[in-house]
Coordinates of C-alpha atoms in Angstrom, one line a residue:
Chain A
M1 CA -4.2 32.9 -7.2
Q2 CA -7.3 32.3 -5.0
Y3 CA -7.0 29.7 -2.2
D4 CA -9.8 27.8 -0.5
N5 CA -10.6 24.4 0.9
K6 CA -13.3 23.3 -1.4
S7 CA -12.5 24.4 -4.9
L8 CA -9.4 22.1 -5.2
Y9 CA -11.3 19.1 -4.1
D10 CA -14.2 19.9 -6.5
G11 CA -11.8 20.5 -9.3
L12 CA -9.9 17.3 -8.8
V13 CA -13.2 15.3 -8.7
A14 CA -14.8 17.1 -11.7
S15 CA -11.7 16.5 -13.9
G16 CA -11.7 12.8 -12.9
L17 CA -8.3 13.0 -11.3
I18 CA -9.6 11.6 -8.0
I19 CA -12.6 9.3 -7.5
P20 CA -14.5 9.7 -4.2
T21 CA -15.4 6.6 -2.2
G22 CA -17.8 8.0 0.4
E23 CA -15.1 8.1 3.1
P24 CA -13.3 11.4 3.7
G25 CA -9.6 11.3 2.8
V26 CA -10.0 8.0 0.9
F27 CA -10.2 8.3 -2.9
G28 CA -8.9 6.7 -6.1
R29 CA -6.5 8.3 -8.5
N30 CA -6.8 8.1 -12.3
A31 CA -4.1 7.5 -14.9
V32 CA -3.4 11.2 -15.4
F33 CA -2.9 11.8 -11.6
E34 CA -0.7 8.6 -11.4
D35 CA 1.4 9.7 -14.4
V36 CA 2.2 13.1 -12.7
L37 CA 3.0 11.3 -9.5
E38 CA 5.3 8.8 -11.2
R39 CA 7.1 11.5 -13.3
F40 CA 7.7 13.6 -10.2
N41 CA 9.0 10.5 -8.3
G42 CA 11.3 9.9 -11.3
L43 CA 12.8 13.4 -10.9
V44 CA 13.5 12.5 -7.2
T45 CA 15.2 9.3 -8.4
Q46 CA 17.4 11.3 -10.7
L47 CA 18.4 13.7 -7.9
A48 CA 19.3 10.8 -5.7
Q49 CA 21.1 8.7 -8.3
A50 CA 24.7 9.6 -7.4
D51 CA 24.1 9.0 -3.7
G52 CA 24.0 5.2 -4.1
A53 CA 21.1 4.6 -1.6
E54 CA 19.9 1.0 -0.9
K55 CA 16.3 0.5 -2.2
F56 CA 13.8 -1.4 -0.1
T57 CA 10.0 -1.9 -0.2
F58 CA 8.0 -2.8 2.9
P59 CA 4.3 -3.7 2.9
P60 CA 1.8 -1.2 4.5
T61 CA 1.6 -3.4 7.6
L62 CA 4.2 -3.2 10.3
A63 CA 4.9 -5.7 13.2
R64 CA 2.9 -4.4 16.2
E65 CA 5.9 -5.2 18.5
V66 CA 8.1 -2.9 16.5
F67 CA 5.5 -0.2 16.4
E68 CA 4.9 -0.3 20.2
K69 CA 8.7 -0.2 20.8
S70 CA 9.0 2.8 18.5
G71 CA 7.1 5.0 21.0
F72 CA 4.6 6.3 18.4
M73 CA 1.7 5.7 20.7
K74 CA 3.3 8.1 23.3
S75 CA 3.5 11.0 20.8
F76 CA 0.8 10.5 18.2
P77 CA -1.8 8.0 19.4
Q78 CA -4.6 10.0 17.7
L79 CA -3.1 9.3 14.2
A80 CA -2.2 5.6 14.6
M81 CA -4.2 2.9 12.9
G82 CA -4.3 -0.6 14.4
V83 CA -5.4 -3.7 12.6
V84 CA -8.0 -6.2 14.0
S85 CA -9.5 -9.4 12.7
F86 CA -12.3 -11.9 13.3
C87 CA -10.9 -15.0 15.1
G88 CA -14.2 -16.5 16.2
C89 CA -16.1 -19.8 15.6
G90 CA -19.3 -20.5 13.6
K91 CA -21.6 -19.2 16.3
D92 CA -19.6 -15.9 16.6
H93 CA -19.8 -15.7 12.8
A94 CA -23.6 -15.9 12.8
E95 CA -23.6 -13.0 15.4
L96 CA -21.2 -11.0 13.3
V97 CA -23.2 -11.3 10.1
S98 CA -26.4 -10.4 12.0
R99 CA -24.8 -7.3 13.6
I100 CA -23.6 -6.1 10.2
A101 CA -27.0 -6.6 8.7
D102 CA -28.5 -4.6 11.5
G103 CA -25.9 -1.8 11.2
K104 CA -24.7 -2.5 14.8
S105 CA -21.1 -2.4 16.1
Y106 CA -19.1 -5.6 16.1
D107 CA -15.9 -4.3 17.7
D108 CA -16.2 -6.8 20.5
L109 CA -16.1 -9.7 18.0
M110 CA -12.8 -8.5 16.5
T111 CA -9.3 -9.2 18.0
R112 CA -6.1 -7.3 17.5
T113 CA -3.6 -8.8 15.1
G114 CA 0.2 -8.8 15.1
V115 CA 0.3 -5.8 12.8
V116 CA -0.5 -2.1 12.6
L117 CA -0.5 0.3 9.6
I118 CA 2.8 2.1 9.0
P119 CA 2.4 5.6 10.4
A120 CA 5.4 7.1 8.6
A121 CA 7.4 5.7 5.7
C122 CA 10.7 5.3 7.6
Y123 CA 9.4 3.1 10.5
P124 CA 9.9 -0.4 8.9
I125 CA 13.6 0.1 8.3
Y126 CA 15.0 0.9 11.8
P127 CA 14.9 -2.6 13.2
S128 CA 17.0 -3.8 10.3
F129 CA 19.7 -1.3 11.3
T130 CA 20.1 -2.9 14.8
G131 CA 23.8 -3.7 15.5
T132 CA 26.9 -2.0 14.2
L133 CA 26.7 -0.1 10.9
P134 CA 29.3 -0.3 8.2
E135 CA 31.9 2.6 8.0
G136 CA 30.1 5.7 6.8
G137 CA 26.7 4.5 7.9
R138 CA 23.8 3.6 5.6
L139 CA 21.4 5.4 3.3
V140 CA 18.0 3.9 2.3
D141 CA 15.4 4.8 -0.4
M142 CA 11.8 3.6 -0.1
T143 CA 8.4 4.6 -1.5
H144 CA 5.6 3.5 0.9
W145 CA 1.9 4.0 1.5
V146 CA 1.5 5.5 5.0
F147 CA -1.6 5.9 7.1
R148 CA -3.0 8.6 9.4
H149 CA -6.3 8.6 11.2
E150 CA -7.5 12.1 10.5
P151 CA -10.6 11.9 8.2
S152 CA -11.1 15.2 6.5
E153 CA -12.8 16.7 3.5
E154 CA -9.6 18.7 2.9
P155 CA -8.0 17.0 -0.1
T156 CA -4.4 17.3 1.0
R157 CA -5.3 15.6 4.3
M158 CA -5.6 12.0 3.4
Q159 CA -6.1 8.8 5.5
S160 CA -3.6 7.0 3.2
F161 CA -1.0 8.4 0.8
R162 CA 2.4 7.7 -0.7
V163 CA 5.7 9.0 0.5
R164 CA 9.1 8.9 -1.3
E165 CA 11.3 8.5 1.7
F166 CA 15.1 8.5 2.3
V167 CA 16.6 7.5 5.7
R168 CA 20.2 8.3 6.7
V169 CA 21.9 6.6 9.6
G170 CA 25.5 7.3 10.7
S171 CA 27.5 10.0 12.5
P172 CA 25.7 13.3 13.6
E173 CA 27.8 15.3 11.1
A174 CA 27.0 13.0 8.2
V175 CA 23.3 12.9 9.0
I176 CA 23.0 16.7 9.4
E177 CA 25.0 17.4 6.2
W178 CA 22.9 15.0 4.2
R179 CA 19.7 16.6 5.6
N180 CA 20.9 20.1 4.7
M181 CA 21.8 18.9 1.1
W182 CA 18.3 17.5 0.6
L183 CA 16.6 20.5 2.0
Q184 CA 18.2 22.5 -0.8
R185 CA 17.5 19.8 -3.4
G186 CA 13.9 19.7 -2.4
L187 CA 13.4 23.4 -2.6
T188 CA 15.2 23.7 -6.0
L189 CA 13.2 20.8 -7.5
L190 CA 9.8 22.1 -6.5
Q191 CA 10.7 25.7 -7.6
S192 CA 11.9 24.3 -10.9
L193 CA 8.3 23.0 -11.4
G194 CA 6.9 26.5 -11.0
L195 CA 5.8 26.1 -7.4
P196 CA 6.3 28.9 -4.9
A197 CA 8.0 26.5 -2.5
Q198 CA 9.6 27.8 0.8
E199 CA 11.5 26.3 3.7
E200 CA 10.1 26.4 7.2
V201 CA 11.0 25.3 10.7
A202 CA 8.2 22.9 11.7
S203 CA 6.9 20.6 14.4
D204 CA 5.0 17.3 14.5
P205 CA 1.4 17.1 15.8
F206 CA 2.3 15.7 19.3
F207 CA -0.7 14.6 21.4
G208 CA -2.1 16.5 24.4
R209 CA -0.6 19.0 26.8
V210 CA 2.8 17.4 27.1
G211 CA 2.8 17.3 23.3
K212 CA 2.7 21.1 23.1
M213 CA 6.0 21.2 25.0
L214 CA 7.5 18.5 22.8
A215 CA 6.5 20.5 19.7
N216 CA 8.0 23.7 21.1
N217 CA 11.2 21.9 21.9
Q218 CA 11.3 20.4 18.4
R219 CA 11.0 23.9 16.9
E220 CA 13.5 25.5 19.2
Q221 CA 16.1 22.8 18.4
K222 CA 15.2 23.0 14.6
L223 CA 14.8 19.2 14.4
K224 CA 12.0 19.4 11.8
F225 CA 11.9 21.4 8.5
E226 CA 9.3 21.4 5.9
V227 CA 9.2 22.6 2.3
V228 CA 5.8 24.2 2.0
V229 CA 3.6 25.4 -1.0
P230 CA 0.3 27.2 -0.7
V231 CA -2.3 24.7 -1.9
I232 CA -5.5 25.3 0.0
S233 CA -4.4 28.4 2.0
E234 CA -1.9 31.2 1.5
E235 CA -1.5 31.8 5.3
N236 CA -1.0 28.1 6.1
P237 CA 0.8 26.6 3.1
T238 CA 0.9 22.8 2.8
A239 CA 4.0 20.7 3.6
V240 CA 4.9 18.7 0.5
C241 CA 8.3 17.6 1.8
S242 CA 9.4 17.0 5.4
F243 CA 12.8 16.6 7.0
N244 CA 13.1 15.0 10.5
Y245 CA 16.3 14.9 12.5
H246 CA 15.8 12.3 15.2
Q247 CA 19.2 12.7 16.9
D248 CA 19.7 9.3 18.7
Y249 CA 15.9 8.6 19.3
F250 CA 15.7 5.6 17.0
S251 CA 19.3 4.5 17.5
K252 CA 18.7 4.2 21.2
T253 CA 15.4 2.4 20.7
F254 CA 16.8 -0.1 18.2
E255 CA 20.4 -0.2 19.4
I256 CA 22.1 1.1 16.3
M257 CA 25.9 1.7 16.6
Q258 CA 28.4 3.5 14.3
A259 CA 31.4 1.5 13.1
N260 CA 33.5 3.3 15.8
G261 CA 31.2 1.9 18.6
E262 CA 29.4 5.2 19.3
L263 CA 25.6 5.4 19.2
A264 CA 24.4 6.4 15.7
Q265 CA 22.0 9.2 14.7
T266 CA 19.3 9.2 12.1
A267 CA 17.4 11.6 9.9
C268 CA 14.7 11.0 7.3
L269 CA 13.0 13.0 4.6
G270 CA 9.9 12.4 2.6
F271 CA 8.2 13.8 -0.4
G272 CA 4.4 13.6 0.0
L273 CA 3.7 12.4 -3.5
E274 CA 0.0 13.1 -3.7
R275 CA 0.5 16.6 -2.2
V276 CA 3.1 17.5 -4.8
C277 CA 0.6 16.4 -7.5
M278 CA -2.1 18.5 -5.9
A279 CA 0.2 21.5 -5.6
L280 CA 0.9 21.2 -9.4
F281 CA -2.8 20.8 -10.2
K282 CA -3.6 23.9 -8.1
H283 CA -0.9 26.1 -9.6
H284 CA -0.9 24.9 -13.2
G285 CA -4.5 23.7 -13.7
F286 CA -6.3 20.3 -13.8
D287 CA -5.1 19.4 -17.3
P288 CA -1.3 18.7 -17.5
K289 CA -1.4 19.1 -21.3
Q290 CA -2.0 22.9 -20.6
W291 CA 0.8 23.3 -18.1
P292 CA 3.6 25.7 -18.8
A293 CA 6.2 24.4 -21.3
A294 CA 9.1 24.6 -18.8
V295 CA 7.2 22.4 -16.3
R296 CA 6.0 19.9 -19.0
S297 CA 9.5 19.5 -20.4
K298 CA 10.9 18.7 -16.9
L299 CA 8.2 16.1 -16.2
W300 CA 7.9 14.7 -19.7
P301 CA 11.4 15.3 -21.3
Chain B
M1 CA 13.5 -29.9 -8.3
Q2 CA 13.0 -30.5 -4.6
Y3 CA 10.1 -28.7 -2.9
D4 CA 9.7 -27.9 0.7
N5 CA 8.3 -25.2 2.9
K6 CA 11.5 -23.8 4.6
S7 CA 14.3 -23.8 1.9
L8 CA 12.6 -21.1 -0.2
Y9 CA 12.1 -18.8 2.8
D10 CA 15.7 -19.4 4.0
G11 CA 17.1 -18.8 0.5
L12 CA 15.2 -15.6 0.0
V13 CA 16.4 -14.3 3.4
A14 CA 20.0 -15.5 2.9
S15 CA 20.3 -13.8 -0.5
G16 CA 18.9 -10.6 0.9
L17 CA 15.8 -10.7 -1.4
I18 CA 13.5 -10.4 1.6
I19 CA 14.1 -8.8 5.0
P20 CA 12.2 -10.4 8.0
T21 CA 10.5 -8.1 10.4
G22 CA 9.7 -10.6 13.2
E23 CA 6.0 -10.9 12.2
P24 CA 5.2 -14.0 10.0
G25 CA 4.1 -13.0 6.5
V26 CA 5.4 -9.4 6.8
F27 CA 8.8 -8.7 5.2
G28 CA 10.7 -6.2 3.2
R29 CA 11.8 -6.7 -0.4
N30 CA 15.2 -5.5 -1.7
A31 CA 16.0 -3.8 -5.0
V32 CA 16.6 -7.1 -6.9
F33 CA 13.2 -8.5 -5.8
E34 CA 11.5 -5.2 -6.8
D35 CA 13.2 -5.1 -10.2
V36 CA 11.9 -8.6 -11.0
L37 CA 8.5 -7.6 -9.8
E38 CA 8.4 -4.4 -11.8
R39 CA 9.7 -6.2 -15.0
F40 CA 7.1 -8.9 -14.7
N41 CA 4.4 -6.3 -14.2
G42 CA 5.7 -4.5 -17.3
L43 CA 5.2 -7.7 -19.3
V44 CA 1.6 -7.8 -18.1
T45 CA 1.2 -4.1 -19.2
Q46 CA 2.5 -5.1 -22.7
L47 CA 0.0 -7.9 -23.0
A48 CA -2.9 -5.6 -21.9
Q49 CA -1.9 -2.6 -24.1
A50 CA -4.2 -3.1 -27.0
D51 CA -7.2 -3.7 -24.6
G52 CA -7.4 0.0 -23.7
A53 CA -8.2 -0.5 -20.0
E54 CA -8.8 2.5 -17.7
K55 CA -6.1 2.7 -15.1
F56 CA -6.9 3.6 -11.5
T57 CA -5.0 3.4 -8.2
F58 CA -6.9 3.2 -4.8
P59 CA -5.2 3.4 -1.4
P60 CA -4.9 0.3 0.7
T61 CA -7.9 1.4 2.9
L62 CA -11.5 0.9 1.8
A63 CA -14.6 2.6 3.1
R64 CA -16.0 0.3 5.8
E65 CA -19.5 0.9 4.5
V66 CA -18.6 -0.4 1.0
F67 CA -16.8 -3.4 2.6
E68 CA -19.8 -4.3 4.7
K69 CA -22.1 -4.0 1.8
S70 CA -19.8 -6.3 -0.3
G71 CA -20.7 -9.3 1.8
F72 CA -17.0 -10.2 2.4
M73 CA -17.7 -10.8 6.1
K74 CA -20.3 -13.4 5.3
S75 CA -17.8 -15.5 3.2
F76 CA -14.3 -14.8 4.5
P77 CA -14.5 -13.2 7.9
Q78 CA -11.3 -15.0 9.0
L79 CA -9.2 -13.2 6.4
A80 CA -10.5 -9.6 6.8
M81 CA -8.5 -6.9 8.5
G82 CA -10.4 -4.0 10.2
V83 CA -8.8 -0.7 11.2
V84 CA -9.1 0.8 14.7
S85 CA -7.7 4.0 16.2
F86 CA -7.3 5.7 19.6
C87 CA -10.0 8.4 20.0
G88 CA -9.6 9.0 23.8
C89 CA -8.6 12.0 26.0
G90 CA -5.5 12.7 28.0
K91 CA -6.5 10.3 30.8
D92 CA -7.1 7.5 28.4
H93 CA -3.8 8.2 26.8
A94 CA -1.9 7.8 30.1
E95 CA -3.7 4.4 30.5
L96 CA -2.8 3.4 26.9
V97 CA 0.9 4.2 27.4
S98 CA 1.1 2.4 30.7
R99 CA -0.6 -0.7 29.2
I100 CA 1.8 -0.8 26.3
A101 CA 4.8 -0.4 28.7
D102 CA 3.4 -3.4 30.7
G103 CA 2.8 -5.5 27.6
K104 CA -1.0 -5.6 28.3
S105 CA -3.8 -5.5 25.8
Y106 CA -5.3 -2.1 25.0
D107 CA -8.0 -3.3 22.6
D108 CA -10.8 -1.7 24.7
L109 CA -9.1 1.7 24.3
M110 CA -9.3 1.5 20.5
T111 CA -12.3 2.4 18.4
R112 CA -13.2 1.2 14.9
T113 CA -12.6 3.7 12.1
G114 CA -14.5 4.3 8.8
V115 CA -12.1 2.1 6.9
V116 CA -10.9 -1.5 6.6
L117 CA -8.0 -2.9 4.6
I118 CA -8.8 -4.0 1.0
P119 CA -9.2 -7.8 1.0
A120 CA -8.9 -8.1 -2.8
A121 CA -7.6 -5.7 -5.4
C122 CA -10.9 -5.3 -7.2
Y123 CA -13.1 -4.3 -4.2
P124 CA -12.6 -0.5 -4.4
I125 CA -13.7 -0.2 -8.0
Y126 CA -17.3 -1.7 -7.9
P127 CA -19.1 1.3 -6.2
S128 CA -17.7 3.5 -9.0
F129 CA -19.6 1.4 -11.6
T130 CA -23.0 2.0 -9.9
G131 CA -25.5 3.1 -12.5
T132 CA -25.7 2.4 -16.3
L133 CA -22.5 1.4 -18.1
P134 CA -21.4 2.8 -21.4
E135 CA -22.1 0.5 -24.5
G136 CA -19.7 -2.4 -24.3
G137 CA -19.2 -2.1 -20.6
R138 CA -15.9 -1.2 -18.9
L139 CA -12.4 -2.6 -18.3
V140 CA -10.2 -1.4 -15.4
D141 CA -6.5 -2.0 -14.6
M142 CA -5.1 -1.6 -11.1
T143 CA -2.1 -2.6 -9.0
H144 CA -3.0 -2.7 -5.3
W145 CA -1.6 -3.9 -2.0
V146 CA -4.1 -6.4 -0.6
F147 CA -4.4 -7.8 2.9
R148 CA -5.2 -11.2 4.4
H149 CA -5.1 -12.2 8.1
E150 CA -3.3 -15.5 7.8
P151 CA 0.0 -15.2 9.5
S152 CA 2.3 -18.0 8.2
E153 CA 6.0 -18.9 8.0
E154 CA 5.2 -20.1 4.5
P155 CA 6.8 -17.4 2.2
T156 CA 4.1 -17.4 -0.4
R157 CA 1.4 -16.8 2.2
M158 CA 1.8 -13.1 3.0
Q159 CA -0.3 -10.8 5.2
S160 CA 0.1 -8.2 2.6
F161 CA 1.1 -8.4 -1.1
R162 CA 0.6 -6.7 -4.4
V163 CA -1.8 -7.8 -7.1
R164 CA -2.0 -6.6 -10.7
E165 CA -5.7 -6.7 -11.2
F166 CA -8.0 -6.3 -14.2
V167 CA -11.8 -6.0 -13.8
R168 CA -14.3 -6.4 -16.6
V169 CA -17.9 -5.4 -16.3
G170 CA -20.5 -5.8 -19.1
S171 CA -22.6 -8.5 -20.7
P172 CA -22.2 -12.1 -19.6
E173 CA -20.7 -13.0 -23.0
A174 CA -18.2 -10.2 -23.0
V175 CA -17.1 -11.0 -19.5
I176 CA -16.6 -14.7 -20.1
E177 CA -14.8 -14.2 -23.4
W178 CA -12.5 -11.7 -21.8
R179 CA -11.8 -14.1 -18.8
N180 CA -11.0 -17.0 -21.2
M181 CA -8.6 -14.8 -23.3
W182 CA -6.7 -13.8 -20.1
L183 CA -6.5 -17.4 -18.9
Q184 CA -4.6 -18.3 -22.0
R185 CA -2.5 -15.1 -21.9
G186 CA -1.5 -15.8 -18.3
L187 CA -0.6 -19.4 -19.0
T188 CA 1.5 -18.4 -22.0
L189 CA 3.3 -15.6 -20.2
L190 CA 4.3 -17.7 -17.2
Q191 CA 5.4 -20.6 -19.4
S192 CA 7.4 -18.2 -21.5
L193 CA 9.4 -17.4 -18.3
G194 CA 10.3 -21.1 -17.9
L195 CA 7.7 -21.8 -15.3
P196 CA 5.7 -25.1 -15.4
A197 CA 2.4 -23.2 -15.1
Q198 CA -0.9 -25.1 -15.3
E199 CA -4.5 -24.1 -15.3
E200 CA -6.9 -25.4 -12.6
V201 CA -10.5 -25.1 -11.5
A202 CA -10.4 -23.6 -8.0
S203 CA -12.5 -22.4 -5.1
D204 CA -12.1 -19.6 -2.6
P205 CA -11.5 -20.3 1.2
F206 CA -15.1 -19.7 2.3
F207 CA -15.6 -19.8 6.1
G208 CA -17.2 -22.6 8.1
R209 CA -19.6 -25.4 7.2
V210 CA -21.8 -23.4 4.9
G211 CA -18.6 -22.3 3.2
K212 CA -17.8 -25.9 2.2
M213 CA -21.0 -25.9 0.2
L214 CA -20.3 -22.6 -1.4
A215 CA -16.8 -23.7 -2.4
N216 CA -18.2 -26.9 -3.9
N217 CA -20.8 -24.9 -5.8
Q218 CA -18.1 -22.5 -7.1
R219 CA -16.0 -25.5 -8.4
E220 CA -19.0 -27.2 -10.0
Q221 CA -20.0 -24.0 -11.8
K222 CA -16.3 -23.4 -12.8
L223 CA -16.5 -19.8 -11.5
K224 CA -12.9 -19.7 -10.4
F225 CA -9.7 -20.7 -12.2
E226 CA -6.1 -20.4 -11.1
V227 CA -2.8 -20.6 -12.9
V228 CA -0.6 -22.6 -10.6
V229 CA 3.1 -23.2 -10.4
P230 CA 4.9 -25.6 -7.9
V231 CA 6.8 -23.3 -5.5
I232 CA 6.8 -25.0 -2.1
S233 CA 5.1 -28.2 -3.0
E234 CA 4.6 -30.4 -6.1
E235 CA 1.3 -31.8 -5.0
N236 CA -0.2 -28.5 -4.0
P237 CA 1.2 -26.0 -6.5
T238 CA 0.9 -22.3 -5.7
A239 CA -1.7 -20.0 -7.4
V240 CA 0.1 -17.1 -9.1
C241 CA -2.8 -15.9 -11.1
S242 CA -6.5 -16.1 -10.2
F243 CA -9.6 -15.6 -12.3
N244 CA -13.0 -15.0 -10.6
Y245 CA -16.3 -14.9 -12.5
H246 CA -18.8 -13.3 -10.1
Q247 CA -21.8 -13.5 -12.4
D248 CA -24.2 -10.7 -11.1
Y249 CA -23.0 -10.8 -7.5
F250 CA -21.3 -7.4 -7.4
S251 CA -23.7 -5.9 -10.0
K252 CA -26.7 -6.7 -7.8
T253 CA -24.9 -5.4 -4.7
F254 CA -23.8 -2.1 -6.3
E255 CA -26.6 -1.8 -8.9
I256 CA -24.6 -1.9 -12.1
M257 CA -26.6 -2.0 -15.3
Q258 CA -25.6 -2.6 -18.9
A259 CA -26.4 0.1 -21.5
N260 CA -29.4 -2.1 -22.6
G261 CA -30.9 -1.8 -19.1
E262 CA -30.1 -5.4 -18.0
L263 CA -28.1 -6.2 -14.9
A264 CA -24.4 -6.4 -15.8
Q265 CA -22.0 -9.1 -14.8
T266 CA -18.4 -8.9 -13.6
A267 CA -15.2 -10.9 -13.6
C268 CA -11.7 -10.1 -12.3
L269 CA -8.3 -11.5 -12.6
G270 CA -5.1 -10.9 -10.7
F271 CA -1.5 -11.7 -10.9
G272 CA 0.0 -12.2 -7.4
L273 CA 3.2 -10.3 -8.1
E274 CA 5.3 -11.4 -5.2
R275 CA 4.3 -15.1 -5.8
V276 CA 5.4 -14.8 -9.5
C277 CA 8.8 -13.5 -8.3
M278 CA 9.1 -16.3 -5.7
A279 CA 8.2 -18.9 -8.4
L280 CA 11.0 -17.4 -10.6
F281 CA 13.5 -17.5 -7.7
K282 CA 12.5 -21.1 -6.9
H283 CA 12.9 -22.3 -10.5
H284 CA 15.8 -20.3 -11.7
G285 CA 17.8 -19.5 -8.6
F286 CA 18.2 -16.6 -6.2
D287 CA 20.4 -14.6 -8.5
P288 CA 18.6 -13.2 -11.6
K289 CA 22.0 -12.6 -13.3
Q290 CA 22.3 -16.4 -13.5
W291 CA 18.8 -17.1 -14.9
P292 CA 18.5 -18.7 -18.3
A293 CA 19.1 -16.4 -21.2
A294 CA 15.6 -16.8 -22.7
V295 CA 14.1 -15.7 -19.3
R296 CA 16.5 -12.8 -18.9
S297 CA 15.9 -11.5 -22.4
K298 CA 12.1 -11.5 -21.8
L299 CA 12.4 -9.6 -18.5
W300 CA 15.3 -7.3 -19.4
P301 CA 15.1 -6.9 -23.2

């Protein structure tokens, strides 16, 4: 298998699987792409069925107050996407329209709103945990669009994509055991689809000089794992599934207690749905009808 | 049936169907809410099946260049949501973090990005029509999160919600005939679910003084219809389905030609999926298990 940055993108476009929009990392998906995505997400649902997770869906916008409290801007300001709006009068509007017509900036005519875009699929749920958890903690299942400001021609690096996310909150032991179980489940699922998936200790893209220390610390403590598959590079395989153990970071921030009165801990895991699709297209070809029978029978039983 | 602004919101929250986030018009949906939404969307899929629409999914972000070209900021600047990001260095980051800690504005530290949030579900598709259409035109089917800057405690007025959208592009006759067919389909579908749905000539919320004229013109020409259901008010029923005939507005902007070389025309229609759910909860109660048998058997056959 040959890996490079451009051939995957060109193949996805040529086969109609993705529709470019002129903005890097922003493209449409066609029905074939969406079918693969939904089928894979269905396999995750099957794996999770016996766990009895509570299912929620939050919109792509998050209350700015919650976002600021979360500390995201301390660690990953470069990836965050804020939301602004025009709140002016008729005179301001005339100026706005004239600036757009002239191709000029109109940033100063826009005002921040009460929302930002959700930077990771788990963020909206933490404030709803505030208080004392039921015995045994909670487990939540969500599929969300998430947003990263990192425009790139590299097809797996999108400005917006969907994540199938699970969040576990409870005792440290329960949280770690659950994370380990899913790490194995994720590996097995992806390998069963003919992908050379492997497990790796990983770190998040913390900002700046202090960020390098935070990333090293995260690696040393093995707080983040990824399941990776070579998609655009063999040396730097792409994370298609990510597991973050936050210890008591979110529980302290949002005051989440176990039933026994102790501070809770949290972990989350997410399947990057578009990336899984792209890994499948890379390894099995752009036409799912031609995929190996074993892979087809799993996705379309 | 009694209608008021607050009892629907309180009922949705008390029954766990929606989860408040502290920001007006931004809330989570639970599994029961999502099941109703998906079932209803499935009925729309059934209605549309024979039409052979092409299905696409675009992310919630839209290339800013496309958005500016669309003219949305001329007509509805107050509803638009732009996207900004932090692009500064380490020193700027220290300032950013300190401002957030002090609860101060940091708008001047944020820079506009290449994207905005999609203001209506049809916007991402028009640029892909540029050029000459196949004989008979095209028909597209999409379900998108859309965004409006209108924070409100009124539950049907959301900052972000999902729309099941169809777009038809082709000759004026084909476009109008298609719109009329769906107007009848939408009415019949909603009435079959026990909702007192009615058809109305409508107008869009154009900005400012000039906007009033544009809205009057739109009504006079019957370019916009809505299917409405009383949800929070009997006098001002809520639009749950909207039909916009754009004539050649988008075709001129994005240079879309019919196979015969003439300028094409476009129309779109959208079901406001959350609003349909809320109309069902209002009219049949907050527990779908208690809904009338005729409604249940349509949604859960």
